[in-house]
CSV table of C-alpha atoms in Angstrom, one decimal:
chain,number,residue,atom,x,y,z
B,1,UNK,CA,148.2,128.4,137.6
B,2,UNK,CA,151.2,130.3,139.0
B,3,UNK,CA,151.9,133.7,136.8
B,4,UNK,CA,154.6,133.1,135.0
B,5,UNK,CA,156.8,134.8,132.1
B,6,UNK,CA,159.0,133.0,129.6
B,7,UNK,CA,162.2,134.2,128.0
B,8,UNK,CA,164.1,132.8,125.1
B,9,UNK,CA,167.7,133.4,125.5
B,10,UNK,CA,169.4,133.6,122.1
B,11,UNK,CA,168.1,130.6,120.3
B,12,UNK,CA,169.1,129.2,117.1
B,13,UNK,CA,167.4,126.3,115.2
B,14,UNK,CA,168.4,124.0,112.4
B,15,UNK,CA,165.7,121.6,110.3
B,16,UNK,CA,167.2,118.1,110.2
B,17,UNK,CA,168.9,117.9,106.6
B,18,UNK,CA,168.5,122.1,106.4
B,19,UNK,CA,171.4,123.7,104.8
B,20,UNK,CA,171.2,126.7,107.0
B,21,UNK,CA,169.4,127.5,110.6
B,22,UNK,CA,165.6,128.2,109.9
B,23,UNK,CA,166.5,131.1,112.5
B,24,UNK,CA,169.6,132.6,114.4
B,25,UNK,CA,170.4,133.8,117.7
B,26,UNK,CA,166.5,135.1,118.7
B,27,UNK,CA,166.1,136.7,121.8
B,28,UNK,CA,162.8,137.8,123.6
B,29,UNK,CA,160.6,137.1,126.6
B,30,UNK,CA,156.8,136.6,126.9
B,31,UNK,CA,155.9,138.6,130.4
B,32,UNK,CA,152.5,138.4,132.1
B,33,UNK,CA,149.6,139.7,129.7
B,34,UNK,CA,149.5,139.6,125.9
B,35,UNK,CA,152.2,139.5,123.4
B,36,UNK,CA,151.5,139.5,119.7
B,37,UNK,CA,154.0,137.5,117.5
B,38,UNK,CA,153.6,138.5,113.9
B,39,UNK,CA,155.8,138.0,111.1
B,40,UNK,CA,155.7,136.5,107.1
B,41,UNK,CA,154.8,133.0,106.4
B,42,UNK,CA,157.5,130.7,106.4
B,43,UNK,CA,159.7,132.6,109.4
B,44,UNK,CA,159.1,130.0,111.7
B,45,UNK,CA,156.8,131.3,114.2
B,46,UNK,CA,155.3,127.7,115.3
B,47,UNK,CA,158.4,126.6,115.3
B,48,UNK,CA,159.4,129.4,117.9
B,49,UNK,CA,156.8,128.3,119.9
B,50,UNK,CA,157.2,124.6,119.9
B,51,UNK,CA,160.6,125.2,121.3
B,52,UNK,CA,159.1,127.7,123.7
B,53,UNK,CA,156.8,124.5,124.3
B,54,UNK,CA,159.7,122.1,124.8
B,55,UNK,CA,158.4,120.1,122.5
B,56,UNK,CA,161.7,120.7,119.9
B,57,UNK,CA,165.0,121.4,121.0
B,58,UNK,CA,167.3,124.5,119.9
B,59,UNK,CA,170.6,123.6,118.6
B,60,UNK,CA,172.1,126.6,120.7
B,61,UNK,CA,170.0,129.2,123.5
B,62,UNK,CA,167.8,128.4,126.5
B,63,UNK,CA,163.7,128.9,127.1
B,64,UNK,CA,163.5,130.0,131.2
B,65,UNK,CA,162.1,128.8,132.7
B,66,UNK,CA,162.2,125.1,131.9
B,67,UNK,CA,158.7,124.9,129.7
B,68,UNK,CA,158.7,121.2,130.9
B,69,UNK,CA,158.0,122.5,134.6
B,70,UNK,CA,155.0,124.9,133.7
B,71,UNK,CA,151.6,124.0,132.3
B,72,UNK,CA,151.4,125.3,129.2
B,73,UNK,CA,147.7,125.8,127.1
B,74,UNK,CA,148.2,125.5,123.0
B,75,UNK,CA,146.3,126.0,120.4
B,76,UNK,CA,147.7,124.6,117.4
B,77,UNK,CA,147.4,126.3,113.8
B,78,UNK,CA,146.5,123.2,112.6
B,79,UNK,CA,142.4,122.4,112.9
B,80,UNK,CA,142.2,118.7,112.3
B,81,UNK,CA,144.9,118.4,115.3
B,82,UNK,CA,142.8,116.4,117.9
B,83,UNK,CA,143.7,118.0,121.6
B,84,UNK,CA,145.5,115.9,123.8
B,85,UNK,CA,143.1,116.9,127.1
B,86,UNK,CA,139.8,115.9,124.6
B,87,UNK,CA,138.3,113.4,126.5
B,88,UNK,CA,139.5,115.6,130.0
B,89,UNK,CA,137.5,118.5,128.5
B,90,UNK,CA,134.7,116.1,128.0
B,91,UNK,CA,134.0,115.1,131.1
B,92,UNK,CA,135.5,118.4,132.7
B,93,UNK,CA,131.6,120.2,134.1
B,94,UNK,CA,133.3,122.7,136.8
B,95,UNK,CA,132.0,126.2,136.9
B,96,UNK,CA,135.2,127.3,135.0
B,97,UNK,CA,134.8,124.4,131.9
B,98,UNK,CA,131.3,125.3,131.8
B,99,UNK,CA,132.0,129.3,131.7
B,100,UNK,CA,134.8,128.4,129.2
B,101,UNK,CA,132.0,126.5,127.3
B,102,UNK,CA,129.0,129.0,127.5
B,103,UNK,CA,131.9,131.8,126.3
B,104,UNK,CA,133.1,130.1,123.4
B,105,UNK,CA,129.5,129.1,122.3
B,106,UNK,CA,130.1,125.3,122.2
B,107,UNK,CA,127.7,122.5,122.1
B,108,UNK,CA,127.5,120.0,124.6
B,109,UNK,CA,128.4,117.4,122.1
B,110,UNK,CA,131.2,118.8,120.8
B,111,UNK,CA,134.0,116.9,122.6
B,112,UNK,CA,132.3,113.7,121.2
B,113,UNK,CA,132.3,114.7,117.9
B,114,UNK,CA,135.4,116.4,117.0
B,115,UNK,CA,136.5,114.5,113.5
B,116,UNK,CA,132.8,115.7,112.1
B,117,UNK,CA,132.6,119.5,113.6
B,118,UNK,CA,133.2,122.3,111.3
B,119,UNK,CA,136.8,123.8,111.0
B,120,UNK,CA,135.3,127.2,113.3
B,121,UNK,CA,133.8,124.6,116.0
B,122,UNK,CA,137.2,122.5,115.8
B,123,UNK,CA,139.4,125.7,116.5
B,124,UNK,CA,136.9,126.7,119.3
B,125,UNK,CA,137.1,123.2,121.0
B,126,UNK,CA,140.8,123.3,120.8
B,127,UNK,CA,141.0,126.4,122.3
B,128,UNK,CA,138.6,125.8,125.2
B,129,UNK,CA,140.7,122.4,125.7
B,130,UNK,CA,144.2,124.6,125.9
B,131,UNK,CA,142.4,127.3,128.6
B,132,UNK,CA,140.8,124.8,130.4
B,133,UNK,CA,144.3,123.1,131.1
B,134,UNK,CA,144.6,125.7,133.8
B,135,UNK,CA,148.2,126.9,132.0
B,136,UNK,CA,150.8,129.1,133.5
B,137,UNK,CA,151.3,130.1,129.9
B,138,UNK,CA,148.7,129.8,127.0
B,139,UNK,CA,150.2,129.7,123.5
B,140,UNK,CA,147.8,130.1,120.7
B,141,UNK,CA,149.0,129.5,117.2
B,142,UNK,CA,146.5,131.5,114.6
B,143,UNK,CA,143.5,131.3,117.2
B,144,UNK,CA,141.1,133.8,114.5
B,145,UNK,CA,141.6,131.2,111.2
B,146,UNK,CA,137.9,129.3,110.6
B,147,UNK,CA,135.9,131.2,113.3
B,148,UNK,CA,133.6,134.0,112.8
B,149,UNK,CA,133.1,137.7,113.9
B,150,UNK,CA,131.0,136.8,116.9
B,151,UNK,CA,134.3,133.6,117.8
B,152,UNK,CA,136.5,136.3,117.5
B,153,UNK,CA,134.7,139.1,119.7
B,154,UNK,CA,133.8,136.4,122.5
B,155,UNK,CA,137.5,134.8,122.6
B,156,UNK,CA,139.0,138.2,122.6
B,157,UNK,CA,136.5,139.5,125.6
B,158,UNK,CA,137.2,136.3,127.6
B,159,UNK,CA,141.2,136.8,127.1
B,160,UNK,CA,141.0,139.8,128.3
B,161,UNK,CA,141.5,139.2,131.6
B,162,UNK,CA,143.6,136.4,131.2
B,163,UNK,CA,146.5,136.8,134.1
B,164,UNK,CA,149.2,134.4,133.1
B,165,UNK,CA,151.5,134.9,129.9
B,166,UNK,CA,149.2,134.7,126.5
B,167,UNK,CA,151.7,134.4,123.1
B,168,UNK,CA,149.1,135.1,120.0
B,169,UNK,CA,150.5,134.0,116.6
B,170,UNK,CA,148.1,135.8,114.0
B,171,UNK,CA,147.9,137.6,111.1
B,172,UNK,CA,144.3,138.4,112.2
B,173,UNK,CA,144.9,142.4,112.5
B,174,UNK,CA,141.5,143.2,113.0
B,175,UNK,CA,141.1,140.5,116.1
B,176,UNK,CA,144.8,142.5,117.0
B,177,UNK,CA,143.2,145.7,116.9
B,178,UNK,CA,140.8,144.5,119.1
B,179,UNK,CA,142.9,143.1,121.9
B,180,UNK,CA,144.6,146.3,121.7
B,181,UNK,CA,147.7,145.6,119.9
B,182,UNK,CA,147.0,148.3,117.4
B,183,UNK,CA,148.6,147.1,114.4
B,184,UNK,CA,149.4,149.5,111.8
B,185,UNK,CA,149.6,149.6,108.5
B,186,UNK,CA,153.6,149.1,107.8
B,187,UNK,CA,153.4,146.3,110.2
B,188,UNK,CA,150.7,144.8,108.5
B,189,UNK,CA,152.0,144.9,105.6
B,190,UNK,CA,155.2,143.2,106.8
């Protein structure tokens, strides 16, 4: 993992068939340590973050540096979204899979069973699959949704020290609080 920070360079971004760009002319960049994205349902936060992914394409602006070079850890919103690095993660027992493991609390058989897990033990298998990817930046997409107070406490503890760029989608303002965002009240109720 090579520390890394990500800027977005005044993107725009148009649905296919849309009559107007989902978002104009954004601008920010993702340096080393946490950064909170927060906003109202619908804005088009994932879809910020798929283009800071590479995975869609701006219809105007640039992502530096090219997210295609860097490895980038996701956690998707989305908890019946199989990881891509499952069966890696399965057979993955080095000291750092197995502290990523023990952290997040997750059964051995986990990894095998993925389609039958619970949606808390989903999210915390596709979380330990995006950390354990090694990523010069780790995106995760409403990380809190499904898992409980003691999830929350142990993912925020073992992020806390995370030193590469870590991009937090969540309306989770107590899990917020606790990694030190302080959210207050007029931004939560924004």
């Amino acid at each position: 993992m090579q520390p890394t920070m990500l800027t977005v360079n005044d993107v725009t971004f148009t649905y296919p068939h849309a009559p107007e760009p989902l978002f104009q002319h954004v601008g920010t960049t993702f340096p080393l340590g946490w950064t909170a994205v927060l906003g109202d349902n619908g804005i088009g936060k994932s879809t910020l973050m798929s283009i800071v992914r590479g995975e869609l394409c701006p219809d105007s602006g640039t992502v530096t540096p090219n997210p295609r070079r860097l490895v980038i850890g996701y956690c998707p919103q989305d908890i019946a979204v199989r990881p891509a690095n499952l069966e890696d993660f399965a057979a993955d027992w080095s000291p750092e899979a197995i502290a990523v493991r023990d952290d997040l609390q997750l059964g051995d058989d986990w990894p095998y069973a993925f389609a039958r897990l619970s949606g808390g033990e989903r999210k915390r298998v596709q979380i330990a699959c995006a950390l354990t990817l090694r990523p010069d930046v780790l995106i995760l997409d409403e990380p809190t949704n499904h898992v409980d107070l003691s999830s929350k406490k142990a993912l925020a503890s073992m992020l806390a020290g995370y030193p590469g760029a870590l991009v937090v989608v969540s309306h989770d303002e107590w899990f917020l609080r606790l990694a030190g965002f302080g959210v207050s009240e007029e931004e939560s109720a924004a």
